[in-house]
Coordinates of C-alpha atoms in Angstrom, one line a residue:
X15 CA 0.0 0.0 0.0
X16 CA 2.9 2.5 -0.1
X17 CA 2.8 5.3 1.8
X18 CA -0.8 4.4 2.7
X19 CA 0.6 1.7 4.7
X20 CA 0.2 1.9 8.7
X21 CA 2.6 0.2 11.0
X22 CA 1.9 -0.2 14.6
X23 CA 2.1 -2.1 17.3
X24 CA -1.8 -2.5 17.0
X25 CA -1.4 -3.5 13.6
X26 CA 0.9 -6.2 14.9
X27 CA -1.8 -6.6 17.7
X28 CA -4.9 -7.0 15.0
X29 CA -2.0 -9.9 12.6
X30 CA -2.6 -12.0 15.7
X31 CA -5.9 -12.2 16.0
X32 CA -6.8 -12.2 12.4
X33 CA -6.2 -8.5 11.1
X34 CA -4.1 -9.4 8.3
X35 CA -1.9 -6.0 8.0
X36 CA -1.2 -6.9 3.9
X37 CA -4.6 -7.2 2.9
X38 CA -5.5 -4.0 5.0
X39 CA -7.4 -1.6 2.7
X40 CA -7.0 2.1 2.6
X41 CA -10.8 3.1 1.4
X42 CA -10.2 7.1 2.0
X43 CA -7.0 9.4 2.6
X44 CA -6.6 13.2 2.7
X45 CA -3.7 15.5 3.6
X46 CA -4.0 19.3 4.0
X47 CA -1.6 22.1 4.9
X48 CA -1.5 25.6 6.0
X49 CA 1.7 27.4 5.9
X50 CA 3.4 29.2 9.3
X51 CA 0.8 27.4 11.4
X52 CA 2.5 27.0 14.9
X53 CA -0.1 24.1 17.1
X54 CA 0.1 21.2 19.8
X55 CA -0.8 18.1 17.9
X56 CA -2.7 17.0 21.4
X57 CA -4.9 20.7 20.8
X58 CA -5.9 19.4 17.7
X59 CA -6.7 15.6 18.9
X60 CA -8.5 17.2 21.8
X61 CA -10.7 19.3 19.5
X62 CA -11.9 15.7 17.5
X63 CA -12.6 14.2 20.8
X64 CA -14.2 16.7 21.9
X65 CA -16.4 16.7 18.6
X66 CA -17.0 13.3 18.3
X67 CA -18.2 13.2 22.0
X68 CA -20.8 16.3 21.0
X69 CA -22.2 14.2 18.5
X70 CA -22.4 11.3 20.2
X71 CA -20.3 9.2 17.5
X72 CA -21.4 5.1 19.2
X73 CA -19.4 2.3 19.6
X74 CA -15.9 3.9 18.7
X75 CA -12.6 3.0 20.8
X76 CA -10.3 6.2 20.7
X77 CA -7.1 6.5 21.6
X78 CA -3.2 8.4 20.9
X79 CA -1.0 5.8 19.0
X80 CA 2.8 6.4 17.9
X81 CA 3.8 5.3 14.4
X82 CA 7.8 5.5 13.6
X83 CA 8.4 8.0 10.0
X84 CA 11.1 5.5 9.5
X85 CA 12.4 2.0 11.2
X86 CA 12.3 1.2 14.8
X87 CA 15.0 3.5 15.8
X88 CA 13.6 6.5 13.8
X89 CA 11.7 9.4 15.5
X90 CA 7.8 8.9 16.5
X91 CA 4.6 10.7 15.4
X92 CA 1.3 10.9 17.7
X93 CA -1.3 10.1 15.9
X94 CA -5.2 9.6 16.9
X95 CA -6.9 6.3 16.1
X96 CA -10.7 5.9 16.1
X97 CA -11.7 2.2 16.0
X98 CA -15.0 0.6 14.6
X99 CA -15.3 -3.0 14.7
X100 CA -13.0 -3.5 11.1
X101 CA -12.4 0.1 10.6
X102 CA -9.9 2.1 11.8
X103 CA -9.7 5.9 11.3
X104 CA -5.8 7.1 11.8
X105 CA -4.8 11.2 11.7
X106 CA -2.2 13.0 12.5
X107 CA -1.5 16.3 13.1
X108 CA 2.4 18.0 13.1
X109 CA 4.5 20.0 12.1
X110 CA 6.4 19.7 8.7
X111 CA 9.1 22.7 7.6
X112 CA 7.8 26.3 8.4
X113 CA 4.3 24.8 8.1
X114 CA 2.1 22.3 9.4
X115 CA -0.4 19.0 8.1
X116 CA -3.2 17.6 8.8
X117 CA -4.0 13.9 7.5
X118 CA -6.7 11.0 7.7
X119 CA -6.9 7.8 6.4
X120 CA -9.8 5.4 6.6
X121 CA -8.6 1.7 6.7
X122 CA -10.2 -1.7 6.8
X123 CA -9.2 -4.7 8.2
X124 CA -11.1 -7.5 6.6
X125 CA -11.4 -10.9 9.6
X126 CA -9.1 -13.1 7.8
X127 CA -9.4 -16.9 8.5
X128 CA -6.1 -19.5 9.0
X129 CA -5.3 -22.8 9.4
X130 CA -4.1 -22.3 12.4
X131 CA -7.2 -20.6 13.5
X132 CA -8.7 -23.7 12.8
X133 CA -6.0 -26.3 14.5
X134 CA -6.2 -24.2 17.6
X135 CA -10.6 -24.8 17.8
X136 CA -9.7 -27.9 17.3
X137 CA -7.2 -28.7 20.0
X138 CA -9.0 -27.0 22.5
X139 CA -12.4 -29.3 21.9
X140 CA -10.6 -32.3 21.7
X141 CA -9.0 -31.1 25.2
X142 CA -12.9 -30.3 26.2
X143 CA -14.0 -33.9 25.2
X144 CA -11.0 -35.8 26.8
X145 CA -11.9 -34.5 29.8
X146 CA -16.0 -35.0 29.3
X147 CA -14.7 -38.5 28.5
X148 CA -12.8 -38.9 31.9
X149 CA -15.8 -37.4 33.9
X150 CA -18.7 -38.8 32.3
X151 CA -17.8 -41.6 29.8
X152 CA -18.2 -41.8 25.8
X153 CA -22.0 -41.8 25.7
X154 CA -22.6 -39.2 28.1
X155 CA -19.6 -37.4 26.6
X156 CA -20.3 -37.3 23.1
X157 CA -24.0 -35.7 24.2
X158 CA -22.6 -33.4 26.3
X159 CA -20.2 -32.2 23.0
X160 CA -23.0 -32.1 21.0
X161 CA -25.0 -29.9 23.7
X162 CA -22.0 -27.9 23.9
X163 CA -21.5 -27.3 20.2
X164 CA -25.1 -26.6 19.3
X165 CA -24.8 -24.2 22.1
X166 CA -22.2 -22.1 20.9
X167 CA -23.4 -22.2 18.0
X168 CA -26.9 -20.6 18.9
X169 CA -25.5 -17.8 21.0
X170 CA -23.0 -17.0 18.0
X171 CA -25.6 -16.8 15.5
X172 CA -27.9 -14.7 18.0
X173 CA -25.4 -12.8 19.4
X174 CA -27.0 -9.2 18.7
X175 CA -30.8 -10.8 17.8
X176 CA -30.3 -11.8 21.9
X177 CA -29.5 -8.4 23.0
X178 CA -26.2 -9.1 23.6
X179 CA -23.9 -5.9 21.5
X180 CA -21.4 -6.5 24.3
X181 CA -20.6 -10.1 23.4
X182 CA -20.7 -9.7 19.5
X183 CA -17.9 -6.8 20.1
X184 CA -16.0 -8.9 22.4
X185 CA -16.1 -11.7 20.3
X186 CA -14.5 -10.2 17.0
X187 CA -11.5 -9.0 19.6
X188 CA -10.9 -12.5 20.8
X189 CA -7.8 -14.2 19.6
X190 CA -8.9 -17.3 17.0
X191 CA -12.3 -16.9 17.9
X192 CA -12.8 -13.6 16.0
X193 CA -12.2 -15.0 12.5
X194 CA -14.2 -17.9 12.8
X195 CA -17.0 -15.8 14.7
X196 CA -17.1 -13.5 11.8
X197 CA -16.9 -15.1 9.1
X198 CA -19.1 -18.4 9.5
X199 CA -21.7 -16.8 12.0
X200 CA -22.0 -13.4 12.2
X201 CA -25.0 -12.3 9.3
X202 CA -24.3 -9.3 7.3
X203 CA -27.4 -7.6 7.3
X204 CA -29.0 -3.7 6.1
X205 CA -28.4 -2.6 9.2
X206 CA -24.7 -3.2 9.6
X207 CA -24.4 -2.1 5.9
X208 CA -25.5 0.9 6.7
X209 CA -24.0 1.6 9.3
X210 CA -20.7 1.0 7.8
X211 CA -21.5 3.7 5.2
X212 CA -22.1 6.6 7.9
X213 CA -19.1 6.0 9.5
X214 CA -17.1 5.9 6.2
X215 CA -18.6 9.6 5.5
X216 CA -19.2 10.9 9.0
X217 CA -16.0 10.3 11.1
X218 CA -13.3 11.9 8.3
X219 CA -15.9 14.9 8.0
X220 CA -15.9 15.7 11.4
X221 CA -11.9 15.2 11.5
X222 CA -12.0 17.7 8.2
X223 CA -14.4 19.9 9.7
X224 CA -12.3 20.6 13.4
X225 CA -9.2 20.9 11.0
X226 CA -10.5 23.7 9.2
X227 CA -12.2 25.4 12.6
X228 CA -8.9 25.3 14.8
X229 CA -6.4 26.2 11.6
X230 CA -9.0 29.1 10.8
X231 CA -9.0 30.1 14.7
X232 CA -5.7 30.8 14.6
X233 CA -5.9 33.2 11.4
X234 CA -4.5 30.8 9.0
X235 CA -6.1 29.2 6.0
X236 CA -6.1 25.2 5.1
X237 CA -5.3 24.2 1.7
X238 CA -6.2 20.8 0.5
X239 CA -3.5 19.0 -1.6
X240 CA -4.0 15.5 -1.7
X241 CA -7.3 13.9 -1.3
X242 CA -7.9 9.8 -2.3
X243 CA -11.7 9.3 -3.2
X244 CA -13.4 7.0 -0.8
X245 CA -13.3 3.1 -2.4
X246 CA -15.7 0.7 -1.2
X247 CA -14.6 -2.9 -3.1
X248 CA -15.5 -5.7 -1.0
X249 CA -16.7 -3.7 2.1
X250 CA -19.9 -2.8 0.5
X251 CA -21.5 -6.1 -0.8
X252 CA -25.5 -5.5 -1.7
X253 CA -27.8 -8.2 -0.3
X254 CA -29.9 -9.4 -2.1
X255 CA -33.6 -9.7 -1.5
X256 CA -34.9 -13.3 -0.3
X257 CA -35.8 -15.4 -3.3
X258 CA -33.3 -13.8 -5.5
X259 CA -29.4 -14.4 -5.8
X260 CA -26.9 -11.4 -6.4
X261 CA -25.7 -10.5 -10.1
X262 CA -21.8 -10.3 -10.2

């Protein structure tokens, strides 16, 4: 992804538990400067907080994250990251010459699925049954596993139908269980969908929007330079209405 790319200790932190960092996805980036502009990056991160709060942006985990310029020994930026579910919204504020930039990038981090995903499920089953097997013998055992699996099953399909938003975000943060979770039982639905898309157009606006207030608070004007239109791909896949199968 070139300089689109975003390295991190959370992006290390998201590999592990199925955020694949390679097949992240930059859907939106915009850069802006204003010349002679003299701020406190944490004035600035403040302000978005401060914003988002107002508007009483749901379900988003914010917090101040470093990012090297260069290699591990190289000097650090602060940037501030905004979290939803698969979506991540990273900008940064600082200094660059006599002037000073503003950026935002939108990335998604499709659940990715792995063999080893799948060994560990496994291992820790056969563990579960071996010790059903000890307590209660094969018959009982083998029902007991099946209880246990239908189970699981039912309150990962129903996660959010059952009230339960808590769970269905814990879940997708849980090492190996994420992946499976999401992809073979959490439903993609209107809702979620839709949801998505305001997010995708709400969170950089505000970020655009405080830019422009504190840079024209100070007497200086922002100048847009670089701006990456927003690309959905994959993210946004239509459903299809019941009855009816999706065109490619």
């Amino acid at each position: 992804m070139g300089t689109d790319a975003i390295m991190s200790v959370e992006s290390l932190a998201m590999g592990i538990i199925g955020f694949k960092s390679k097949n992240d996805e930059v859907l939106d980036h915009w850069i802006s400067f204003a010349e002679a502009l003299i701020l406190p990056p944490q004035e600035f991160y403040a302000a978005v907080e401060q914003e988002l709060a107002s508007r009483k942006i749901p379900s988003m985990e914010v917090s101040r994250v470093e990012h090297a310029e260069g290699g591990l020994l190289s000097e650090k930026r602060l940037y501030l990251r905004m979290i939803r579910e698969r979506l991540a919204f990273d900008t940064c504020a600082a200094p660059f010459g006599t002037g000073f930039f503003f950026s935002c990038r939108t990335v998604h981090s499709p659940p990715v699925l792995k063999l080893w995903h799948l060994a560990v499920a496994f291992g820790f089953f056969s563990i579960v049954y071996s010790l059903l097997t000890n307590l209660l013998g094969t018959t009982f055992a083998n029902i007991a596993m099946v209880g246990l699996l239908i189970a699981i099953a039912e309150v990962f399909r129903n996660a959010v139908g059952m009230g339960l938003a808590d769970l269905d975000n814990t879940l997708m943060k849980i090492p190996v269980v994420g992946p499976i979770y999401e992809n073979w039982f959490r439903k993609e639905t209107y809702y979620r969908q839709d949801t998505r898309l305001v997010y995708l157009k709400i969170v950089p606006a505000i970020i655009k929007q405080v830019a422009e207030d504190v840079t024209g608070a100070k007497g200086f004007k922002l100048v847009q330079q670089y701006e990456r239109s927003p690309i959905f791909g994959d993210l946004y896949k239509p459903i299809p209405p019941k009855g009816k199968t999706a065109t490619p």
